[in-house]
Short mmCIF file of C-alpha atoms and ligand atoms in Angstrom, two decimals:
data_model
loop_
_atom_site.label_atom_id
_atom_site.label_comp_id
_atom_site.label_asym_id
_atom_site.label_seq_id
_atom_site.Cartn_x
_atom_site.Cartn_y
_atom_site.Cartn_z
CA UNK U 1 0.00 0.00 0.00
CA UNK U 2 2.81 2.39 0.95
CA UNK U 3 4.65 1.73 -2.29
CA UNK U 4 1.42 2.41 -4.20
CA UNK U 5 0.80 5.67 -2.32
CA UNK U 6 4.39 6.82 -2.94
CA UNK U 7 4.28 5.78 -6.52
CA UNK U 8 0.89 7.40 -7.18
CA UNK U 9 1.95 10.67 -5.52
CA UNK U 10 5.09 10.62 -7.64
CA UNK U 11 2.96 9.96 -10.72
CA UNK U 12 0.67 12.87 -9.75
CA UNK U 13 3.61 15.29 -9.49
CA UNK U 14 5.18 13.91 -12.67
CA UNK U 15 1.94 14.10 -14.69
CA UNK U 16 1.25 17.60 -13.40
CA UNK U 17 4.77 18.73 -14.36
CA UNK U 18 4.53 17.09 -17.79
CA UNK U 19 1.09 18.56 -18.50
CA UNK U 20 2.13 22.01 -17.23
CA UNK U 21 5.26 21.95 -19.43
CA UNK U 22 3.26 20.77 -22.43
CA UNK U 23 0.64 23.48 -21.78
CA UNK U 24 3.24 26.26 -21.44
CA UNK U 25 5.23 25.11 -24.48
CA UNK U 26 2.16 24.62 -26.67
CA UNK U 27 0.81 28.03 -25.61
CA UNK U 28 4.13 29.63 -26.48
CA UNK U 29 4.20 27.77 -29.81
CA UNK U 30 0.63 28.71 -30.68
CA UNK U 31 1.37 32.40 -29.88
CA UNK U 32 4.54 32.15 -31.99
CA UNK U 33 2.53 30.69 -34.84
CA UNK U 34 -0.11 33.38 -34.62
CA UNK U 35 2.62 36.06 -34.58
CA UNK U 36 4.35 34.51 -37.58
CA UNK U 37 1.06 34.23 -39.43
CA UNK U 38 0.11 37.87 -38.75
CA UNK U 39 3.60 39.07 -39.69
CA UNK U 40 3.56 37.03 -42.93
CA UNK U 41 0.19 38.44 -43.99
CA UNK U 42 1.25 42.04 -43.25
CA UNK U 43 4.61 41.58 -45.04
CA UNK U 44 2.88 40.11 -48.10
CA UNK U 45 0.46 43.01 -48.31
CA UNK U 46 3.39 45.47 -47.86
CA UNK U 47 5.42 43.86 -50.65
CA UNK U 48 2.36 43.84 -52.96
CA UNK U 49 1.81 47.52 -52.22
CA UNK U 50 5.44 48.29 -52.95
CA UNK U 51 5.23 46.57 -56.30
CA UNK U 52 2.02 48.41 -57.20
CA UNK U 53 -0.13 45.31 -57.46
CA UNK U 54 -3.52 46.94 -57.61
CA UNK U 55 -5.48 43.81 -56.86
CA UNK U 56 -4.04 43.79 -53.35
CA UNK U 57 -6.89 46.01 -52.09
CA UNK U 58 -9.50 43.65 -53.36
CA UNK U 59 -7.64 40.76 -51.77
CA UNK U 60 -7.32 42.51 -48.39
CA UNK U 61 -11.00 43.24 -48.53
CA UNK U 62 -12.23 39.76 -49.27
CA UNK U 63 -9.53 37.05 -49.41
CA UNK U 64 -9.40 34.55 -46.58
CA UNK U 65 -5.63 34.70 -46.91
CA UNK U 66 -5.62 38.27 -45.52
CA UNK U 67 -8.38 37.90 -42.99
CA UNK U 68 -6.23 39.47 -40.25
CA UNK U 69 -5.12 42.53 -42.21
CA UNK U 70 -6.63 46.01 -42.39
CA UNK U 71 -5.35 49.20 -44.03
CA UNK U 72 -5.32 52.72 -42.60
CA UNK U 73 -4.11 56.01 -44.05
CA UNK U 74 -1.11 57.87 -42.70
CA UNK U 75 -3.37 59.54 -40.11
CA UNK U 76 -4.62 56.24 -38.87
CA UNK U 77 -8.01 56.42 -40.52
CA UNK U 78 -9.54 53.14 -41.58
CA UNK U 79 -9.50 52.43 -45.31
CA UNK U 80 -10.41 48.79 -45.79
CA UNK U 81 -9.94 45.23 -44.61
CA UNK U 82 -10.88 43.63 -41.31
CA UNK U 83 -12.58 46.23 -39.13
CA UNK U 84 -13.04 46.26 -35.46
CA UNK U 85 -13.56 49.38 -33.39
CA UNK U 86 -11.10 48.21 -30.72
CA UNK U 87 -8.45 47.30 -33.24
CA UNK U 88 -8.80 50.58 -35.10
CA UNK U 89 -8.10 52.50 -31.89
CA UNK U 90 -4.78 50.85 -31.10
CA UNK U 91 -1.85 53.21 -31.52
CA UNK U 92 0.30 52.55 -34.58
CA UNK U 93 3.92 51.47 -34.15
CA UNK U 94 6.01 50.55 -37.13
CA UNK U 95 7.32 46.95 -37.43
CA UNK U 96 6.83 46.08 -33.76
CA UNK U 97 5.19 42.83 -32.78
CA UNK U 98 3.23 43.43 -29.56
CA UNK U 99 0.28 42.41 -27.50
CA UNK U 100 -2.44 44.88 -26.60
CA UNK U 101 -5.31 44.44 -24.21
CA UNK U 102 -8.49 46.32 -24.90
CA UNK U 103 -11.66 45.83 -22.86
CA UNK U 104 -10.17 42.70 -21.36
CA UNK U 105 -9.46 41.24 -24.78
CA UNK U 106 -5.93 40.53 -25.82
CA UNK U 107 -4.67 41.09 -29.38
CA UNK U 108 -1.46 40.38 -31.18
CA UNK U 109 -0.75 43.48 -33.24
CA UNK U 110 1.80 44.11 -35.97
CA UNK U 111 1.90 47.31 -38.05
CA UNK U 112 3.98 48.27 -41.03
CA UNK U 113 3.96 51.73 -42.59
CA UNK U 114 4.21 51.51 -46.33
CA UNK U 115 5.56 54.82 -47.70
CA UNK U 116 4.25 56.13 -50.97
CA UNK U 117 7.67 56.25 -52.61
CA UNK U 118 6.65 56.49 -56.25
CA UNK U 119 4.37 59.48 -56.06
CA UNK U 120 1.06 58.29 -54.95
CA UNK U 121 -0.55 55.06 -54.08
CA UNK U 122 -2.44 53.24 -56.77
CA UNK U 123 -5.73 53.33 -54.87
CA UNK U 124 -7.43 54.64 -52.84
CA UNK U 125 -6.54 58.26 -53.33
CA UNK U 126 -6.64 59.18 -49.70
CA UNK U 127 -3.42 57.27 -49.11
CA UNK U 128 -1.15 59.94 -50.48
CA UNK U 129 1.76 59.92 -48.14
CA UNK U 130 1.62 56.21 -47.22
CA UNK U 131 -0.49 53.42 -45.71
CA UNK U 132 -0.51 51.68 -42.36
CA UNK U 133 -0.86 47.94 -42.82
CA UNK U 134 -2.14 46.40 -39.60
CA UNK U 135 -2.21 42.73 -38.81
CA UNK U 136 -4.15 41.61 -35.73
CA UNK U 137 -5.30 38.39 -34.22
CA UNK U 138 -7.24 37.91 -31.05
CA UNK U 139 -5.35 35.85 -28.46
CA UNK U 140 -8.70 34.72 -27.14
CA UNK U 141 -8.82 31.83 -29.57
CA UNK U 142 -5.61 30.44 -28.05
CA UNK U 143 -7.04 31.10 -24.58
CA UNK U 144 -10.09 29.01 -25.49
CA UNK U 145 -7.71 26.32 -26.62
CA UNK U 146 -5.86 26.61 -23.31
CA UNK U 147 -9.08 26.37 -21.31
CA UNK U 148 -10.17 23.29 -23.24
CA UNK U 149 -6.77 21.72 -22.67
CA UNK U 150 -7.05 22.56 -18.96
CA UNK U 151 -10.40 20.78 -18.60
CA UNK U 152 -9.22 17.82 -20.65
CA UNK U 153 -6.17 17.54 -18.40
CA UNK U 154 -8.34 17.81 -15.31
CA UNK U 155 -10.45 14.93 -16.56
CA UNK U 156 -7.51 12.87 -17.80
CA UNK U 157 -5.24 13.17 -14.75
CA UNK U 158 -7.60 11.36 -12.32
CA UNK U 159 -8.10 8.54 -14.83
CA UNK U 160 -4.35 8.23 -15.36
CA UNK U 161 -3.78 8.30 -11.62
CA UNK U 162 -6.46 5.71 -10.94
CA UNK U 163 -5.00 3.41 -13.57
CA UNK U 164 -1.49 4.06 -12.23
CA UNK U 165 -2.58 3.36 -8.65
CA UNK U 166 -4.40 0.13 -9.58
CA UNK U 167 -1.57 -0.99 -11.85
CA UNK U 168 1.05 -0.02 -9.26
CA UNK U 169 -0.82 -1.85 -6.50
CA UNK U 170 -1.18 -4.99 -8.62
CA UNK U 171 2.47 -4.93 -9.73
CA UNK U 172 3.91 -4.26 -6.27
CA UNK U 173 1.66 -6.92 -4.75
CA UNK U 174 2.89 -9.40 -7.31
CA UNK U 175 6.50 -8.31 -6.92
CA UNK U 176 6.33 -8.54 -3.13
CA UNK U 177 4.54 -11.89 -3.06
CA UNK U 178 7.80 -13.81 -2.45
CA UNK U 179 8.53 -11.58 0.57
CA UNK U 180 5.01 -12.24 1.86
CA UNK U 181 5.64 -15.97 1.51
CA UNK U 182 8.95 -15.65 3.37
CA UNK U 183 7.29 -13.72 6.22
CA UNK U 184 4.37 -16.17 6.42
CA UNK U 185 6.68 -19.19 6.56
CA UNK U 186 8.99 -17.55 9.12
CA UNK U 187 5.97 -16.72 11.31
CA UNK U 188 4.61 -20.25 11.00
CA UNK U 189 7.97 -21.74 11.89
CA UNK U 190 8.43 -19.51 14.92
CA UNK U 191 4.86 -19.97 16.20
CA UNK U 192 4.49 -23.71 15.57
CA UNK U 193 8.17 -24.66 15.66
CA UNK U 194 7.66 -26.74 12.52
CA UNK U 195 10.98 -26.54 10.68
CA UNK U 196 9.58 -28.83 7.98
CA UNK U 197 7.83 -25.86 6.35
CA UNK U 198 9.36 -24.32 3.26
CA UNK U 199 8.80 -21.03 1.46
CA UNK U 200 6.49 -21.51 -1.52
CA UNK U 201 7.83 -20.58 -4.94
CA UNK U 202 5.50 -19.71 -7.79
CA UNK U 203 5.86 -21.81 -10.90
CA UNK U 204 7.33 -19.79 -13.72
CA UNK U 205 8.49 -17.03 -11.36
CA UNK U 206 11.37 -14.97 -12.76
CA UNK U 207 14.82 -15.98 -11.53
CA UNK U 208 15.39 -12.64 -9.80
CA UNK U 209 16.93 -11.62 -6.46
CA UNK U 210 13.77 -12.54 -4.51
CA UNK U 211 13.68 -15.96 -6.13
CA UNK U 212 17.34 -16.47 -5.18
CA UNK U 213 16.58 -15.32 -1.62
CA UNK U 214 13.70 -17.84 -1.37
CA UNK U 215 15.85 -20.67 -2.69
CA UNK U 216 18.72 -19.74 -0.33
CA UNK U 217 16.41 -19.54 2.69
CA UNK U 218 14.85 -22.90 1.80
CA UNK U 219 18.33 -24.41 1.53
CA UNK U 220 19.15 -22.92 4.94
CA UNK U 221 15.94 -24.42 6.40
CA UNK U 222 16.95 -27.82 4.94
CA UNK U 223 20.27 -27.51 6.75
CA UNK U 224 18.63 -26.43 10.04
CA UNK U 225 16.12 -29.28 9.85
CA UNK U 226 18.94 -31.70 9.17
CA UNK U 227 20.92 -30.42 12.16
CA UNK U 228 17.87 -30.61 14.45
CA UNK U 229 17.13 -34.15 13.28
CA UNK U 230 20.73 -35.16 13.88
CA UNK U 231 20.57 -33.68 17.39
CA UNK U 232 17.32 -35.56 18.08
CA UNK U 233 18.86 -38.72 16.74
CA UNK U 234 21.93 -38.18 18.90
CA UNK U 235 19.79 -37.75 22.04
CA UNK U 236 17.85 -40.85 21.16
CA UNK U 237 20.98 -42.93 20.45
CA UNK U 238 22.84 -41.63 23.52
CA UNK U 239 19.90 -42.33 25.86
CA UNK U 240 19.49 -45.76 24.34
CA UNK U 241 23.17 -46.57 24.75
CA UNK U 242 23.19 -45.33 28.37
CA UNK U 243 20.35 -47.59 29.44
CA UNK U 244 22.37 -50.80 29.67
CA UNK U 245 25.36 -49.42 31.64
CA UNK U 246 22.95 -47.64 34.03
CA UNK U 247 21.02 -50.86 34.64
CA UNK U 248 24.32 -52.64 35.37
CA UNK U 249 25.39 -49.88 37.82
CA UNK U 250 21.98 -50.03 39.47
CA UNK U 251 21.98 -53.84 39.78
CA UNK U 252 25.54 -53.93 41.10
CA UNK U 253 24.91 -51.03 43.48
CA UNK U 254 21.92 -52.89 44.89
CA UNK U 255 24.06 -56.01 45.26
CA UNK U 256 26.78 -53.97 46.98
CA UNK U 257 24.17 -52.56 49.36
CA UNK U 258 23.14 -56.10 50.24
CA UNK U 259 26.68 -57.34 50.96
CA UNK U 260 27.88 -54.16 52.69
CA UNK U 261 30.11 -55.03 55.66
CA UNK U 262 29.62 -51.82 57.54
CA UNK U 263 27.58 -48.61 57.64
CA UNK U 264 30.01 -46.65 55.50
CA UNK U 265 29.88 -49.26 52.71
CA UNK U 266 26.08 -49.41 52.97
CA UNK U 267 25.85 -45.61 52.68
CA UNK U 268 28.15 -45.56 49.64
CA UNK U 269 26.21 -48.36 47.97
CA UNK U 270 22.84 -46.67 48.62
CA UNK U 271 24.27 -43.46 47.18
CA UNK U 272 25.23 -45.35 44.01
CA UNK U 273 21.75 -46.89 43.82
CA UNK U 274 19.96 -43.54 44.31
CA UNK U 275 22.08 -41.75 41.70
CA UNK U 276 21.73 -44.66 39.26
CA UNK U 277 17.93 -44.50 39.74
CA UNK U 278 18.02 -40.75 39.01
CA UNK U 279 20.09 -41.38 35.89
CA UNK U 280 17.80 -44.16 34.78
CA UNK U 281 14.77 -41.87 35.28
CA UNK U 282 16.46 -39.06 33.34
CA UNK U 283 17.45 -41.37 30.49
CA UNK U 284 13.96 -42.84 30.14
CA UNK U 285 12.45 -39.33 30.02
CA UNK U 286 15.02 -38.28 27.43
CA UNK U 287 14.28 -41.37 25.39
CA UNK U 288 10.50 -40.72 25.40
CA UNK U 289 11.07 -37.08 24.41
CA UNK U 290 13.50 -38.07 21.63
CA UNK U 291 11.05 -40.66 20.30
CA UNK U 292 8.19 -38.15 20.31
CA UNK U 293 10.45 -35.60 18.57
CA UNK U 294 11.41 -38.11 15.91
CA UNK U 295 7.74 -39.10 15.59
CA UNK U 296 8.72 -42.64 16.50
CA UNK U 297 6.72 -42.90 19.71
CA UNK U 298 3.89 -45.34 19.14
CA UNK U 299 0.63 -45.02 21.02
CA UNK U 300 -0.73 -48.34 22.14
CA UNK U 301 -4.25 -47.06 22.27
CA UNK U 302 -6.61 -48.75 24.70
CA UNK U 303 -9.44 -47.83 27.04
CA UNK U 304 -7.77 -46.35 30.10
CA UNK U 305 -9.55 -45.55 33.33
CA UNK U 306 -7.90 -42.35 34.53
CA UNK U 307 -9.21 -42.95 38.07
CA UNK U 308 -7.20 -46.17 38.23
CA UNK U 309 -4.15 -44.49 36.69
CA UNK U 310 -4.33 -41.67 39.25
CA UNK U 311 -4.66 -44.19 42.09
CA UNK U 312 -1.53 -46.03 40.91
CA UNK U 313 0.37 -42.73 40.57
CA UNK U 314 -0.77 -41.63 44.06
CA UNK U 315 0.34 -44.94 45.54
CA UNK U 316 3.79 -44.43 43.99
CA UNK U 317 4.05 -41.04 45.68
CA UNK U 318 2.62 -42.24 48.98
CA UNK U 319 5.95 -43.12 50.67
CA UNK U 320 7.43 -39.71 50.01
CA UNK U 321 4.11 -38.03 50.90
CA UNK U 322 4.17 -39.76 54.29
CA UNK U 323 7.73 -38.52 54.87
CA UNK U 324 6.46 -34.96 54.37
CA UNK U 325 3.21 -35.64 56.20
CA UNK U 326 1.22 -34.73 53.08
CA UNK U 327 -2.22 -36.23 52.62
CA UNK U 328 -3.20 -37.23 49.11
CA UNK U 329 -6.95 -37.06 48.53
CA UNK U 330 -8.94 -37.60 45.39
CA UNK U 331 -12.29 -36.52 44.08
CA UNK U 332 -12.60 -38.44 40.85
CA UNK U 333 -15.97 -38.50 39.11
CA UNK U 334 -17.60 -41.36 37.28
CA UNK U 335 -16.48 -42.93 34.06
CA UNK U 336 -13.12 -41.23 33.54
CA UNK U 337 -12.37 -43.54 30.66
CA UNK U 338 -10.38 -42.26 27.72
CA UNK U 339 -8.64 -43.83 24.78
CA UNK U 340 -4.88 -43.56 25.42
CA UNK U 341 -1.54 -45.29 25.90
CA UNK U 342 -1.74 -46.45 29.51
CA UNK U 343 2.03 -46.53 30.19
CA UNK U 344 2.56 -43.04 28.81
CA UNK U 345 -0.49 -41.59 30.59
CA UNK U 346 0.62 -43.23 33.84
CA UNK U 347 3.97 -41.45 33.58
CA UNK U 348 2.10 -38.14 33.10
CA UNK U 349 0.20 -38.47 36.38
CA UNK U 350 3.15 -40.04 38.22
CA UNK U 351 5.15 -36.92 37.37
CA UNK U 352 2.41 -34.45 38.25
CA UNK U 353 1.54 -36.13 41.57
CA UNK U 354 5.18 -36.66 42.58
CA UNK U 355 5.87 -32.99 41.73
CA UNK U 356 2.88 -31.96 43.86
CA UNK U 357 4.37 -33.87 46.77
CA UNK U 358 7.96 -32.80 45.99
CA UNK U 359 7.07 -29.10 45.90
CA UNK U 360 4.17 -29.35 48.37
CA UNK U 361 4.52 -28.04 51.91
CA UNK U 362 5.15 -30.40 54.82
CA UNK U 363 1.83 -31.24 56.49
CA UNK U 364 -0.07 -29.97 53.47
CA UNK U 365 -2.34 -31.78 51.06
CA UNK U 366 -2.51 -32.85 47.45
CA UNK U 367 -5.86 -33.21 45.78
CA UNK U 368 -6.60 -35.05 42.55
CA UNK U 369 -9.94 -34.34 40.93
CA UNK U 370 -11.43 -35.45 37.63
CA UNK U 371 -14.51 -34.73 35.54
CA UNK U 372 -15.80 -36.21 32.33
CA UNK U 373 -17.29 -33.85 29.78
CA UNK U 374 -19.08 -34.63 26.55
CA UNK U 375 -15.89 -34.80 24.47
CA UNK U 376 -13.10 -34.26 26.98
CA UNK U 377 -12.03 -35.48 30.35
CA UNK U 378 -10.15 -33.20 32.73
CA UNK U 379 -7.92 -34.22 35.62
CA UNK U 380 -6.53 -31.64 38.04
CA UNK U 381 -3.64 -32.17 40.45
CA UNK U 382 -3.62 -29.49 43.11
CA UNK U 383 -1.17 -28.82 45.91
CA UNK U 384 -0.75 -26.11 48.56
CA UNK U 385 3.03 -25.90 48.33
CA UNK U 386 5.59 -23.35 47.23
CA UNK U 387 3.80 -22.44 44.00
CA UNK U 388 5.45 -21.02 40.92
CA UNK U 389 6.22 -17.35 40.36
CA UNK U 390 4.97 -15.66 37.18
CA UNK U 391 8.57 -15.34 36.03
CA UNK U 392 8.93 -19.14 35.87
CA UNK U 393 5.41 -20.15 34.88
CA UNK U 394 5.98 -20.16 31.11
CA UNK U 395 9.39 -21.76 31.32
CA UNK U 396 8.63 -24.81 33.46
CA UNK U 397 7.62 -26.72 30.31
CA UNK U 398 11.10 -26.25 28.81
CA UNK U 399 13.56 -29.11 28.91
CA UNK U 400 15.98 -29.07 31.85
CA UNK U 401 14.28 -25.99 33.30
CA UNK U 402 14.07 -25.73 37.04
CA UNK U 403 13.00 -22.72 39.06
CA UNK U 404 16.04 -21.21 40.76
CA UNK U 405 14.93 -22.06 44.28
CA UNK U 406 14.68 -25.78 43.50
CA UNK U 407 18.06 -26.05 41.82
CA UNK U 408 19.44 -28.20 44.57
CA UNK U 409 19.90 -31.82 45.21
CA UNK U 410 17.19 -32.02 47.84
CA UNK U 411 14.53 -32.39 45.14
CA UNK U 412 16.56 -34.75 42.92
CA UNK U 413 15.12 -32.89 39.98
CA UNK U 414 16.35 -32.76 36.42
CA UNK U 415 13.76 -30.47 34.82
CA UNK U 416 12.53 -32.98 32.25
CA UNK U 417 9.30 -34.13 33.93
CA UNK U 418 6.95 -31.38 32.76
CA UNK U 419 8.51 -31.27 29.28
CA UNK U 420 7.70 -34.96 29.00
CA UNK U 421 4.19 -34.50 30.46
CA UNK U 422 3.42 -31.83 27.86
CA UNK U 423 4.88 -33.86 24.98
CA UNK U 424 2.87 -36.98 25.92
CA UNK U 425 -0.40 -35.12 26.46
CA UNK U 426 -0.01 -33.28 23.16
CA UNK U 427 0.88 -36.54 21.44
CA UNK U 428 -2.57 -37.70 22.57
CA UNK U 429 -4.13 -34.54 21.13
CA UNK U 430 -4.77 -33.08 24.59
CA UNK U 431 -3.44 -30.09 26.50
CA UNK U 432 -1.95 -29.27 29.87
CA UNK U 433 -2.06 -25.98 31.77
CA UNK U 434 -0.94 -24.60 35.10
CA UNK U 435 -2.49 -22.17 37.56
CA UNK U 436 -0.24 -21.22 40.40
CA UNK U 437 0.50 -18.54 42.99
CA UNK U 438 3.80 -18.30 44.72
CA UNK U 439 3.67 -19.68 48.29
CA UNK U 440 0.02 -20.66 47.88
CA UNK U 441 0.18 -23.73 45.68
CA UNK U 442 -0.17 -24.98 42.12
CA UNK U 443 -2.85 -26.63 40.07
CA UNK U 444 -1.98 -28.63 36.96
CA UNK U 445 -4.87 -29.43 34.65
CA UNK U 446 -4.65 -32.16 32.03
CA UNK U 447 -7.34 -32.28 29.35
CA UNK U 448 -7.67 -35.38 27.19
CA UNK U 449 -10.12 -36.16 24.42
CA UNK U 450 -12.45 -39.01 25.30
CA UNK U 451 -11.75 -40.63 21.99
CA UNK U 452 -8.18 -40.61 20.83
CA UNK U 453 -7.42 -38.19 18.06
CA UNK U 454 -3.70 -37.99 17.71
CA UNK U 455 -2.11 -34.64 17.03
CA UNK U 456 0.24 -34.47 14.01
P1 LIG Y 1 11.83 -31.42 38.00
O1 LIG Y 1 10.71 -31.56 38.95
O2 LIG Y 1 12.54 -32.66 37.74
O3 LIG Y 1 12.72 -30.25 38.31
P2 LIG Y 1 9.82 -30.75 36.14
O4 LIG Y 1 9.89 -30.56 34.69
O5 LIG Y 1 8.86 -31.75 36.66
O6 LIG Y 1 11.27 -31.04 36.60
O7 LIG Y 1 9.46 -29.37 36.77
C1 LIG Y 1 10.12 -28.21 36.32
C2 LIG Y 1 10.08 -27.14 37.38
O8 LIG Y 1 8.73 -26.72 37.57
C3 LIG Y 1 10.52 -27.61 38.72
O9 LIG Y 1 11.91 -27.50 38.86
C4 LIG Y 1 9.78 -26.68 39.65
O10 LIG Y 1 10.49 -25.49 39.79
C5 LIG Y 1 8.51 -26.40 38.94
N1 LIG Y 1 7.36 -27.20 39.42
C6 LIG Y 1 6.86 -28.32 38.85
N2 LIG Y 1 5.80 -28.76 39.55
C7 LIG Y 1 5.61 -27.90 40.57
C8 LIG Y 1 4.68 -27.80 41.66
N3 LIG Y 1 3.69 -28.66 41.82
N4 LIG Y 1 4.82 -26.76 42.53
C9 LIG Y 1 5.79 -25.86 42.36
N5 LIG Y 1 6.71 -25.90 41.37
C10 LIG Y 1 6.62 -26.90 40.49
#
């Protein structure tokens, strides 16, 4: 739009300048022509008079050729030819082209005094001493022409401008289409994070700078996608490879704990076991995330009763909850059955409930509630613990993100739990949200479709 406005304004100025120049030049030319014409007629009559051509009087009187000429005697008295009271009253000046305005009318006037050199003019007798030959032409005819041109221009300019604006808009829209495509794709990629998208190119588009830019950006996106895929693959391979050594460390740590000879050995062995468990937990979360990223995570869809799943997850958190004197209560409605992958969904609620206990306050409570709607089922895990500040609320879903105050070993946290929860829920076509107030508690709400409709 801006280009069109600029371009149209420029066109307006340009057209105005061109028309003004043409008008001035053509006016000047038409005046020049009139002057030349008048001068030619007067000169012709003068030369005829000088060569005693008698028929010149008859010609001046009636010939179209001399329509602008009139003759006066040496005293300025009208003899014959074109007569007009105004013209007859203009002062005579020999051989001087000039413009005179009488009664608001403008005339081009040219006089020549023809002296009676050979002893008397042929005719009429009154012209003894000589004759004034006067050529005149009203400038009004050119003014009419100018006025007409002015109105034509006034009518033509808007049409030209309208056409220029429409044409300019169409051309700039077409020319900027590739940029529009680039912006649209960039916005899509940044909002949806889908690096698979590419900038569309129009078939038969000219191989210009914008085309080259589109091709280069698409090649860059190919490279970025390739790098991201390689990174995902690396995470998947690394987690996979780590599983076996971690299981061996865990098994041998447990064995060491069993055969420990003294307290010190038992403490060391239990340390190994606890850290190996943490590593194992981290690696399995990483593996699930990598599989979801690579779109290789299968969903073994089956009817899952979320009430049962929540009970199992609560039981898993019970030991720790008892340590913190936290009571886990539930208010689960009827028929919380959805179509989902039971193992994956169990890990969602295990994480949410264990987080609620982990970040809940000692002596507090954790409540799990669930409702079935017409198309969706919602489960809420609520605690009255430390809560999450606004600053952290958006970031807790990021991988390896932990709020500053929980970055210590006490919580044995790695910051992958919620990232995995979100990925699994979204894989099932559902959503997860948090409501929380610092020092008052948090409420995580998982919404799942009753019938499985996988997201892309
Ligand atoms: P982890 O618990 O292993 O650190 P998560 O991804 O489960 O990782 O959680 C990320 C961060 O979100 C936690 O470090 C914590 O700061 C915050 N968080 C999660 N659940 C709660 C909760 N119920 N109450 C307060 N903070 C929470």
